[in-house]
PDB file of C-alpha atoms in Angstrom:
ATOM      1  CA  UNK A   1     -24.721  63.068  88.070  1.00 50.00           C
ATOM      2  CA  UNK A   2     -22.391  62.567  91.145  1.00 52.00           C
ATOM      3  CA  UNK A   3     -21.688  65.933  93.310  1.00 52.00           C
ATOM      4  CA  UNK A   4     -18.027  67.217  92.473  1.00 51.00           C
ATOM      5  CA  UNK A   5     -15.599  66.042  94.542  1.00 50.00           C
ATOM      6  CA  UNK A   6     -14.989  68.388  97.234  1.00 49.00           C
ATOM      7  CA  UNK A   7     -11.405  70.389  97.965  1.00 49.00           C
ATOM      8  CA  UNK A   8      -9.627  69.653 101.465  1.00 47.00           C
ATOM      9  CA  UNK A   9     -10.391  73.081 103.399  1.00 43.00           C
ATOM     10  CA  UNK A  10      -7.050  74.821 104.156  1.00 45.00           C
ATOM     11  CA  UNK A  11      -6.206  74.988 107.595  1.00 47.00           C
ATOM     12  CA  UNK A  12      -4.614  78.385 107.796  1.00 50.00           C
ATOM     13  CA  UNK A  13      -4.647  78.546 111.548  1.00 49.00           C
ATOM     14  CA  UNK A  14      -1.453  78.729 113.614  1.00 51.00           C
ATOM     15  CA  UNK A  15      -0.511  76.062 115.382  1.00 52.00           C
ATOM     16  CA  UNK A  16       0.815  75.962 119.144  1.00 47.00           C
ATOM     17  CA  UNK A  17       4.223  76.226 118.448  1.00 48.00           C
ATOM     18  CA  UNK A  18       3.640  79.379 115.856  1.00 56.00           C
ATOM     19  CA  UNK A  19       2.043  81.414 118.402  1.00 47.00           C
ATOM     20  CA  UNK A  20       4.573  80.666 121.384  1.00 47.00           C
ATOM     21  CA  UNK A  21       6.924  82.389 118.999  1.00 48.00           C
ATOM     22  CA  UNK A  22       4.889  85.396 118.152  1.00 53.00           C
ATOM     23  CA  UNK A  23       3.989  85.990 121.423  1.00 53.00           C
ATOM     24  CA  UNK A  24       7.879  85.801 122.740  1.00 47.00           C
ATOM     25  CA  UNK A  25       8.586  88.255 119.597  1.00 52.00           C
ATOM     26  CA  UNK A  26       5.868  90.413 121.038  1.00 50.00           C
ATOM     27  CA  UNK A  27       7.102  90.245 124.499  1.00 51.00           C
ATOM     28  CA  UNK A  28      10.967  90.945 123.376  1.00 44.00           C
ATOM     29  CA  UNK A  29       9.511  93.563 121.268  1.00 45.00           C
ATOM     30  CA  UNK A  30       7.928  95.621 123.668  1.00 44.00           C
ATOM     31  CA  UNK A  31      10.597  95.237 126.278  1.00 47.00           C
ATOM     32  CA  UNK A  32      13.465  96.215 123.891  1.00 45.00           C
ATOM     33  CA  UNK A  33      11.068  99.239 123.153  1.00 45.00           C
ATOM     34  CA  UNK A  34      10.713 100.140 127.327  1.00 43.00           C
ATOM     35  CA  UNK A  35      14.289  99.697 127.999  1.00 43.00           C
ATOM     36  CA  UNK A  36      15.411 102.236 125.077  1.00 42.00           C
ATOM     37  CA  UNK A  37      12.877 104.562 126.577  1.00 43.00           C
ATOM     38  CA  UNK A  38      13.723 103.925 130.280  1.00 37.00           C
ATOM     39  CA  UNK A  39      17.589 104.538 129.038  1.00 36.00           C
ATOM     40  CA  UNK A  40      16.380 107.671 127.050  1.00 39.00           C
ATOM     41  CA  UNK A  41      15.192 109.068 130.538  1.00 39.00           C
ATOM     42  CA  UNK A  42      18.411 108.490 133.301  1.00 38.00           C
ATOM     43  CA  UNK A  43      20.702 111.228 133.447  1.00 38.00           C
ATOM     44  CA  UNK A  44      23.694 108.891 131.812  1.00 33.00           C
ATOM     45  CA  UNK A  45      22.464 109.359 128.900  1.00 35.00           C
ATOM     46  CA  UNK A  46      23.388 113.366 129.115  1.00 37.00           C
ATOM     47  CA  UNK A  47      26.771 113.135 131.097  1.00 35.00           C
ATOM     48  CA  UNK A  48      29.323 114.921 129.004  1.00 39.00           C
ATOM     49  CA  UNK A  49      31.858 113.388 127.124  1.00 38.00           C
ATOM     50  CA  UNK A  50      34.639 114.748 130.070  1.00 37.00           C
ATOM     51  CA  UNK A  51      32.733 113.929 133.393  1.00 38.00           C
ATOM     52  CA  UNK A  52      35.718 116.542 135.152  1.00 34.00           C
ATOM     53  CA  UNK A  53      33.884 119.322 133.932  1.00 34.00           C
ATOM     54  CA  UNK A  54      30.552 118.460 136.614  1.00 32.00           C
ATOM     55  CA  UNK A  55      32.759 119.359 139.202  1.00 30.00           C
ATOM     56  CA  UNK A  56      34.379 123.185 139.517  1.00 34.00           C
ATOM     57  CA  UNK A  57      37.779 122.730 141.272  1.00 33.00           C
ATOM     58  CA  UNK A  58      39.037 126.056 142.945  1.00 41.00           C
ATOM     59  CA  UNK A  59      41.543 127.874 141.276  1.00 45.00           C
ATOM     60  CA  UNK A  60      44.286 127.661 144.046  1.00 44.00           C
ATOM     61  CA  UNK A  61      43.887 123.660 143.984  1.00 44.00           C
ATOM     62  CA  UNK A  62      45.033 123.202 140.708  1.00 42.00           C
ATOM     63  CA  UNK A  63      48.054 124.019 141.463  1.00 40.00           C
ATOM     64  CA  UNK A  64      49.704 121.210 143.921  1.00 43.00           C
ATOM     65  CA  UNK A  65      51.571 119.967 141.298  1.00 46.00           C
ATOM     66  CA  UNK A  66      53.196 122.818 140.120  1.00 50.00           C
ATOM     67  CA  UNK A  67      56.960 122.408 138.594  1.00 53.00           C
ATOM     68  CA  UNK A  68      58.675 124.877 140.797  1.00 60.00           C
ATOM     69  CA  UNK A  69      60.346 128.524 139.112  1.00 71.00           C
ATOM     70  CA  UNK A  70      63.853 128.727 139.143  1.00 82.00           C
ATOM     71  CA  UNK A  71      65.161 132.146 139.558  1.00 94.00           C
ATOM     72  CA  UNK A  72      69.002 133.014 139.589  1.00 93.00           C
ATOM     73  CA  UNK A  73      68.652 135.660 142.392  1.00 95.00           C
ATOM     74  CA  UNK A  74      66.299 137.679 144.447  1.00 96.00           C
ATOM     75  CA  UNK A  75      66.069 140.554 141.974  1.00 96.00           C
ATOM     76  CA  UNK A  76      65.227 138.494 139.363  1.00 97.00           C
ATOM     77  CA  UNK A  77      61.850 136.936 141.357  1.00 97.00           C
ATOM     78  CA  UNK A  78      61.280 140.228 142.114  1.00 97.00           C
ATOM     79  CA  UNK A  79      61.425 141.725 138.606  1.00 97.00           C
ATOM     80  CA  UNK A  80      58.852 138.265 137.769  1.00 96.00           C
ATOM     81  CA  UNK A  81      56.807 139.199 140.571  1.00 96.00           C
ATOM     82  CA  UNK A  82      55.971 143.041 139.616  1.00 96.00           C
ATOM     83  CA  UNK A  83      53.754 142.255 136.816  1.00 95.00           C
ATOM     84  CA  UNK A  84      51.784 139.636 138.618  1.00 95.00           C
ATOM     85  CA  UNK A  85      50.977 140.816 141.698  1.00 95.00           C
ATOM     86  CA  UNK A  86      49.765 144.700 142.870  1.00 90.00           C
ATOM     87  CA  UNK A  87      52.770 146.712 142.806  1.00 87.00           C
ATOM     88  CA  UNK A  88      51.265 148.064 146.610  1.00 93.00           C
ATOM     89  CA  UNK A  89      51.127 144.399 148.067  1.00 94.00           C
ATOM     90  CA  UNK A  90      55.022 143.994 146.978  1.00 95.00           C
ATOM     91  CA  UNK A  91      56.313 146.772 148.480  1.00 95.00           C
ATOM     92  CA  UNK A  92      54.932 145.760 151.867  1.00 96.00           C
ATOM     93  CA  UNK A  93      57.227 142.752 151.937  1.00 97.00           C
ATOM     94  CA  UNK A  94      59.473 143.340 154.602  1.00 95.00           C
ATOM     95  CA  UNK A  95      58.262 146.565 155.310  1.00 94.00           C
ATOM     96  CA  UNK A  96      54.868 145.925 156.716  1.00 94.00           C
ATOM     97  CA  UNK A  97      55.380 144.757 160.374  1.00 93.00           C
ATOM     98  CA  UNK A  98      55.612 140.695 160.427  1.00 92.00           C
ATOM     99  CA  UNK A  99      55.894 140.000 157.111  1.00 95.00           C
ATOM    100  CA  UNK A 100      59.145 138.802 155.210  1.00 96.00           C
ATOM    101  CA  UNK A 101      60.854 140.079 151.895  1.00 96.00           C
ATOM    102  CA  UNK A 102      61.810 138.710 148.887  1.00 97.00           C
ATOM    103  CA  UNK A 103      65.032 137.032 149.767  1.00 96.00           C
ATOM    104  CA  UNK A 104      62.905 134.949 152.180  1.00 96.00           C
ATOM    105  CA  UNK A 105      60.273 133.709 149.560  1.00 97.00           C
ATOM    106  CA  UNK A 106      64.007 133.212 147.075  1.00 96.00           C
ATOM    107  CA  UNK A 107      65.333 131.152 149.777  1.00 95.00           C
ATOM    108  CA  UNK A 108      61.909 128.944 150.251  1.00 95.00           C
ATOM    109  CA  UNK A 109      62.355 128.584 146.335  1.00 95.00           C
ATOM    110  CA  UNK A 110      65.830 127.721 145.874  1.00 93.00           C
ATOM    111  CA  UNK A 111      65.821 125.397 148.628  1.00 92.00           C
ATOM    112  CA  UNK A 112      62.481 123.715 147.067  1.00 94.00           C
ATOM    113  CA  UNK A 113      60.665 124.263 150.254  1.00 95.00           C
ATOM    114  CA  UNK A 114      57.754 126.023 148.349  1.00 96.00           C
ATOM    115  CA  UNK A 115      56.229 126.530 144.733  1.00 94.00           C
ATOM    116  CA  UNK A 116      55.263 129.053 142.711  1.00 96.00           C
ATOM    117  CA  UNK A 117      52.312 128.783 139.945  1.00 94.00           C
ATOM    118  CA  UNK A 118      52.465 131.056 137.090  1.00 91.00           C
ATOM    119  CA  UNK A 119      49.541 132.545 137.058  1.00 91.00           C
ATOM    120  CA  UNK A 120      48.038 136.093 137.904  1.00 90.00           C
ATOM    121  CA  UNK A 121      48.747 136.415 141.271  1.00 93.00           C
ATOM    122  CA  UNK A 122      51.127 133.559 141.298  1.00 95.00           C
ATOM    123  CA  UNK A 123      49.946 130.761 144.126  1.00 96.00           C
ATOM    124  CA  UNK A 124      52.492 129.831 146.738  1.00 97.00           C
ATOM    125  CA  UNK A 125      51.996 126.210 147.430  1.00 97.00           C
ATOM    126  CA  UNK A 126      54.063 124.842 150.441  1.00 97.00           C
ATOM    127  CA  UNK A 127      53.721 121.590 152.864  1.00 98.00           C
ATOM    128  CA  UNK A 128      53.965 122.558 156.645  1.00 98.00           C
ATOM    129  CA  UNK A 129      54.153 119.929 159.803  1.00 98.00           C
ATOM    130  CA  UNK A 130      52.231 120.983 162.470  1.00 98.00           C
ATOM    131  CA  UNK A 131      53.456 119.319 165.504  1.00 98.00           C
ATOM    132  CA  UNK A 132      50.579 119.374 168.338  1.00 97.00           C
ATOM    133  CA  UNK A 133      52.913 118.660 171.745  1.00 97.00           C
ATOM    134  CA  UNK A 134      51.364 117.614 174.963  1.00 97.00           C
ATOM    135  CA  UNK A 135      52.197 116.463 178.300  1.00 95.00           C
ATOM    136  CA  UNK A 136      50.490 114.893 180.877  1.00 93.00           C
ATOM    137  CA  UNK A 137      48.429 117.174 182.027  1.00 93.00           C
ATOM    138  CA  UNK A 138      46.035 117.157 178.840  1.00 92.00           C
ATOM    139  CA  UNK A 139      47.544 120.517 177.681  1.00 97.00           C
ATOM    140  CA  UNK A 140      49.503 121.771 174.305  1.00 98.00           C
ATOM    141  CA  UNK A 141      52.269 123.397 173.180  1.00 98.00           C
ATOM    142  CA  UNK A 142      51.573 126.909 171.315  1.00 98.00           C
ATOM    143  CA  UNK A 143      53.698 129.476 170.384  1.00 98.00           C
ATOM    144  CA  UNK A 144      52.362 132.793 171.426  1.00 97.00           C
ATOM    145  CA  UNK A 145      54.186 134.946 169.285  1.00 97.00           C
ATOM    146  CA  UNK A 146      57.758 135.418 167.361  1.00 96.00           C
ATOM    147  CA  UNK A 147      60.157 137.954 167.568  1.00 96.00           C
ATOM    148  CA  UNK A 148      61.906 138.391 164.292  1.00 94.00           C
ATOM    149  CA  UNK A 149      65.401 140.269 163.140  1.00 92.00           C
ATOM    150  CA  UNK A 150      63.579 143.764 162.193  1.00 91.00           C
ATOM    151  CA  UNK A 151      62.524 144.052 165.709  1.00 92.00           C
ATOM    152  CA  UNK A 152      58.666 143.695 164.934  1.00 93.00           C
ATOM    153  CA  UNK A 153      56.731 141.141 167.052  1.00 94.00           C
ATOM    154  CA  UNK A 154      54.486 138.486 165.038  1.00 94.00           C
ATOM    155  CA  UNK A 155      51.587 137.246 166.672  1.00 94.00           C
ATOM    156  CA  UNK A 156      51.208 133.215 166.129  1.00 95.00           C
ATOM    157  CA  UNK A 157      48.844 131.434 169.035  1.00 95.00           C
ATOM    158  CA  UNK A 158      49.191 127.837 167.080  1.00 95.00           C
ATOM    159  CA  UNK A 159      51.443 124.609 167.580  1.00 97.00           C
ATOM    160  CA  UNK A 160      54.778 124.355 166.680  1.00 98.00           C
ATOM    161  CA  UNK A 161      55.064 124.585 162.795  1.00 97.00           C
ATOM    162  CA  UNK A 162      57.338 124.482 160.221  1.00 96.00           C
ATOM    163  CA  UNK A 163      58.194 124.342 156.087  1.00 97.00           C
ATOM    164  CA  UNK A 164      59.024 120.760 155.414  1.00 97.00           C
ATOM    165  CA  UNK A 165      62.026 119.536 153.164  1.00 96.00           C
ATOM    166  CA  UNK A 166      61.660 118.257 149.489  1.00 95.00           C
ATOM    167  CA  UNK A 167      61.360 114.464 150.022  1.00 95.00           C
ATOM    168  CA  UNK A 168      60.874 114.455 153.903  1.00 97.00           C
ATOM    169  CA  UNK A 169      58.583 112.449 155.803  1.00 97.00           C
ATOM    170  CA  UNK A 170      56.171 113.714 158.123  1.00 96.00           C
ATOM    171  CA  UNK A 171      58.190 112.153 161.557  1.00 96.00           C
ATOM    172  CA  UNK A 172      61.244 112.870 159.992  1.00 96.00           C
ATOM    173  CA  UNK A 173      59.829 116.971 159.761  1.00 97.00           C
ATOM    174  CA  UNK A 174      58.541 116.654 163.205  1.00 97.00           C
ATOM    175  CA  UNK A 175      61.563 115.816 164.498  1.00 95.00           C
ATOM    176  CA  UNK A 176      62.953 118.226 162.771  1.00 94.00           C
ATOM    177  CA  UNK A 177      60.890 120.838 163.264  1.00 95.00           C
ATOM    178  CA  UNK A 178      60.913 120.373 167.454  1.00 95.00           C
ATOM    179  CA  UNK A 179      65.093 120.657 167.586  1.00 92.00           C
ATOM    180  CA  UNK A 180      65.137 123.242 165.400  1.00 92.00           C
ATOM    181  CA  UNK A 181      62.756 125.494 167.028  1.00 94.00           C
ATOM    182  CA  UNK A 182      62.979 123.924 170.539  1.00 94.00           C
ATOM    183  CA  UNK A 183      66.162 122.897 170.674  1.00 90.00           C
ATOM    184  CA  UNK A 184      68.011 125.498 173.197  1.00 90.00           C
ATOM    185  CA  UNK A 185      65.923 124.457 175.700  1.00 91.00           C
ATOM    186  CA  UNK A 186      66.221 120.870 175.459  1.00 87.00           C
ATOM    187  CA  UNK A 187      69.788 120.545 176.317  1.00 71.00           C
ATOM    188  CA  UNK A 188      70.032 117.633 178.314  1.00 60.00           C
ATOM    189  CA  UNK A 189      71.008 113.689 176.840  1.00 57.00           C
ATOM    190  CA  UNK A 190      67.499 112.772 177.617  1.00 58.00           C
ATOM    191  CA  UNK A 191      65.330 115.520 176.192  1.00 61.00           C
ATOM    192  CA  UNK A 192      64.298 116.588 173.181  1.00 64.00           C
ATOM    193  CA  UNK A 193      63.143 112.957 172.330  1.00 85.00           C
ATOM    194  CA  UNK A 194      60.003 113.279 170.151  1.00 91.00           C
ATOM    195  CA  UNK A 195      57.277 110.160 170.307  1.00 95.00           C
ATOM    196  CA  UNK A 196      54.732 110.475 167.748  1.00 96.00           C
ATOM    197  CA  UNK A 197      51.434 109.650 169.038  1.00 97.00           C
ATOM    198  CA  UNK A 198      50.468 106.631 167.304  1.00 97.00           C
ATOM    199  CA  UNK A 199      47.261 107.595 164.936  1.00 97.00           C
ATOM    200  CA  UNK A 200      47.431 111.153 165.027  1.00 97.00           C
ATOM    201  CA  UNK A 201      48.718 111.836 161.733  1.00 98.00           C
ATOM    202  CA  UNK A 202      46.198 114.085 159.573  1.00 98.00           C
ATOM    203  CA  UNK A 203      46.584 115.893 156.331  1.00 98.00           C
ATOM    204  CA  UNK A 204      44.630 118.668 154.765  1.00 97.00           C
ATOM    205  CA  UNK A 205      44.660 121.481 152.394  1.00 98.00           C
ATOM    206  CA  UNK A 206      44.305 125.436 153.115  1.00 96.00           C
ATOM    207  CA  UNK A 207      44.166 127.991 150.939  1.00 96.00           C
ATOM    208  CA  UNK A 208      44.388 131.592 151.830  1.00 93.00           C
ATOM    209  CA  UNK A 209      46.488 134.727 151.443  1.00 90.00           C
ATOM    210  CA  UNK A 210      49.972 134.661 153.092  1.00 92.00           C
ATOM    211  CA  UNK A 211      50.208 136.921 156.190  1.00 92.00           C
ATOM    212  CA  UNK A 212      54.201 136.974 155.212  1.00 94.00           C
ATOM    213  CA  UNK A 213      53.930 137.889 151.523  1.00 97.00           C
ATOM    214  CA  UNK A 214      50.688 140.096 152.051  1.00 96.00           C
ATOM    215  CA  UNK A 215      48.386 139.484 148.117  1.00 96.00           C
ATOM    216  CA  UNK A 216      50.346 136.920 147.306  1.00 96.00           C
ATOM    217  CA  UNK A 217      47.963 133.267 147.666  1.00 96.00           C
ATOM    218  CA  UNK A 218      49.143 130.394 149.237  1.00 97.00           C
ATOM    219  CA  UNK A 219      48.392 127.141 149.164  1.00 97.00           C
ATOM    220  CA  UNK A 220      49.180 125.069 152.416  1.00 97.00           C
ATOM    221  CA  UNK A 221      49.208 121.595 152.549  1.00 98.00           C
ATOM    222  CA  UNK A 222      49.093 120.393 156.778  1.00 98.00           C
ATOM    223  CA  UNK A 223      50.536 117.683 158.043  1.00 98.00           C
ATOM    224  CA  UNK A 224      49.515 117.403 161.565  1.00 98.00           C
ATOM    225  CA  UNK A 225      50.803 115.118 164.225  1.00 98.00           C
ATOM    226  CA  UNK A 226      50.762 114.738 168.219  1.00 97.00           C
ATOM    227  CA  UNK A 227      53.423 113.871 170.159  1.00 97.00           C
ATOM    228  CA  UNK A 228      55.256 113.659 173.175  1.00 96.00           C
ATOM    229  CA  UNK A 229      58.606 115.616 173.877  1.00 95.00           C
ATOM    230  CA  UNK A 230      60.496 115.443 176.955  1.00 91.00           C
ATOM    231  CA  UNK A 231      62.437 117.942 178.701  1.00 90.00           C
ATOM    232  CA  UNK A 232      60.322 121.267 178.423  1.00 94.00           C
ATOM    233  CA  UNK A 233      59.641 123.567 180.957  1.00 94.00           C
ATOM    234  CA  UNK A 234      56.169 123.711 182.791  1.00 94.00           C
ATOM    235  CA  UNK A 235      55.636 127.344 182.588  1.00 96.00           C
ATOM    236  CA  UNK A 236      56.030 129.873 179.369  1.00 97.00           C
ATOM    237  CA  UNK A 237      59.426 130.132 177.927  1.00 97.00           C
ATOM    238  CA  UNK A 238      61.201 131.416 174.657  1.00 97.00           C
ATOM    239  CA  UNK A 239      63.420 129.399 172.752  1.00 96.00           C
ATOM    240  CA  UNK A 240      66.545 131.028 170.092  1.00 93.00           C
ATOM    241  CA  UNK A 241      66.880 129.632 166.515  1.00 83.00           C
ATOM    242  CA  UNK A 242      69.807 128.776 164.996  1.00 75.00           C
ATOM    243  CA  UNK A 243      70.302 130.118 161.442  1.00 67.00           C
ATOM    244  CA  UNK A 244      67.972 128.504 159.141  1.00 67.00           C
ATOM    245  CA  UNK A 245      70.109 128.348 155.965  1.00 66.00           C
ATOM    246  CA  UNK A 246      73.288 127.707 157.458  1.00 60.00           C
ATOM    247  CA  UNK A 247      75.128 126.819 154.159  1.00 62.00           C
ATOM    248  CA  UNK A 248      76.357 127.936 150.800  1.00 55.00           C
ATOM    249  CA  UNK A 249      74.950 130.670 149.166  1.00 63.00           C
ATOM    250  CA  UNK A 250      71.985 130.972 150.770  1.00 67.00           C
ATOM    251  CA  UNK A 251      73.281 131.579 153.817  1.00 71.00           C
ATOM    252  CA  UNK A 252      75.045 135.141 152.345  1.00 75.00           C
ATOM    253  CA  UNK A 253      71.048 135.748 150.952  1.00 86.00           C
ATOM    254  CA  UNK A 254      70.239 134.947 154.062  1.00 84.00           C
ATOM    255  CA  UNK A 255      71.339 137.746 156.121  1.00 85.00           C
ATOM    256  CA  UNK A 256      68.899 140.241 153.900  1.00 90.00           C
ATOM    257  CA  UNK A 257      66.074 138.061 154.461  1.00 93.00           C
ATOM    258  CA  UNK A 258      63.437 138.630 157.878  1.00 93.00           C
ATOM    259  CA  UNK A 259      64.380 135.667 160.150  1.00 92.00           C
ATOM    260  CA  UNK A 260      62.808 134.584 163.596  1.00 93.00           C
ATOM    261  CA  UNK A 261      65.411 135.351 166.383  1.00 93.00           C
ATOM    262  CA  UNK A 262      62.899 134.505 169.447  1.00 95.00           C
ATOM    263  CA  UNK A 263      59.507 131.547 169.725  1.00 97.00           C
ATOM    264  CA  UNK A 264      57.504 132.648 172.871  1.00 98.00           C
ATOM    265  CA  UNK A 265      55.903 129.027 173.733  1.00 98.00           C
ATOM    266  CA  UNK A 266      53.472 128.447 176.379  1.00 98.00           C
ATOM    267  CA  UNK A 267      50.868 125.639 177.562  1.00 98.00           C
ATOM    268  CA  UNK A 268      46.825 126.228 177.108  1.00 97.00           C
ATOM    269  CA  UNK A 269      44.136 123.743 177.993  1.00 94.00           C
ATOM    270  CA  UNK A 270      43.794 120.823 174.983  1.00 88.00           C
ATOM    271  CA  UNK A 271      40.310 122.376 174.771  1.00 85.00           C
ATOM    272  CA  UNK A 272      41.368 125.552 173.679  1.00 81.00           C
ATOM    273  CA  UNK A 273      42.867 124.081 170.130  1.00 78.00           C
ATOM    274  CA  UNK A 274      40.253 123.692 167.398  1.00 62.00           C
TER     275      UNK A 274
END
């Protein structure tokens, strides 16, 4: 009797192209599997939702922006003022040699020159040019000290300074700034003409207490320029300034607030200014 026929064996194993594909499945596999844990591991993975909150911004600097107070007279700031800041620090205003009152910080409000934050103690936040002036012989312009209506003497020993305007430029303060405070000296057709020294302009942000409304913070932001003014003296000299709020109302508040009546200016080595 003949042998059974026998059955065609099976050929179960993969071919070439079968494991080319498992073995790129394998290899996608795995690397999905690394990258999820590499990603797992990097510190993006725990940033908060609000990055902001990785970085602690000082108190004082939140409050550039600040929509400015508007207060319908003197005694009215004043009356906001008492619950804010110690009731010692406000009654030095005016009183304490060098500093100013309330009509002057009023006046500095009214005539948006400076800010006030509502907070406890309110921050002052004001822009200032500083205008660094030098001649030829490598030396700048400080003022020494001031000599204001009380009688009291305020010591300065910086460069010519002064609040800026809302909306004003930075060479439209300087100039300012140098007729206003130097301007009955330069009384000639060719001086008091201000040249900017191309480059110079900086800005920066300080924030300390006010040594005119003593406890009360203040923000300053510093625009800082050099330049060149013709016309001054060579030697020391003091200089008279005109009323500052010569109009309207404010003049009439004016007359109660501490004003500058004398700038004592003289020339130190450019090495001497930090």
């Amino acid at each position: 009797m003949p042998p059974p026929p026998q059955q065609p064996i099976s050929n179960n194993l993969p071919t070439l192209p079968d494991l080319l594909l498992t073995t790129l499945s394998i290899s996608f596999l795995f690397s999905s599997s690394a990258r999820a844990t590499l990603f797992s591991k990097t510190p993006f993975s725990h940033l908060p939702s609000c990055p902001r909150r990785l970085f602690k911004i000082p108190t004082m600097s939140l409050h550039h922006h600040t929509q400015q107070h508007r207060f319908a007279t003197p005694q009215s700031l004043s009356e906001w003022l008492k619950p804010r800041l110690l009731s010692d620090s406000l009654a030095s205003w005016g009183v304490k040699p060098g500093t100013k009152n309330v009509h002057n910080l009023w006046l500095e409000l009214s005539e948006g020159e400076s800010f006030l934050a509502d907070s406890s103690p309110p921050v002052r936040t004001v822009h200032v040019v500083t205008v660094r002036i030098i001649d030829d012989k490598s030396r700048v312009l400080i003022e020494a000290h001031q000599e204001l209506s009380d009688g009291s003497v305020r010591s300065r020993g910086r460069p010519l300074s002064e609040k800026m305007k809302p909306g004003e430029d930075h060479e439209s303060a300087a100039n300012r700034a140098v007729m206003e405070e130097l301007g009955s000296i330069l009384n000639s057709a060719s001086s008091g003409i201000v040249k900017i020294v191309p480059g110079s302009y900086e800005k920066r942000v300080e924030e300390r207490h006010s040594m005119s409304y003593p406890g009360l913070p203040a923000c300053y932001v510093l625009h800082s320029v050099d330049a060149w003014v013709e016309g001054l003296p060579e030697g020391e000299f003091c200089t008279e300034e005109e009323h500052e709020y010569p109009n309207g109302r404010a003049m009439s508040i004016a007359h109660e607030a501490v004003s500058v009546k004398k700038h004592f200016w003289k020339w130190v080595s450019l090495d001497s200014i930090s």
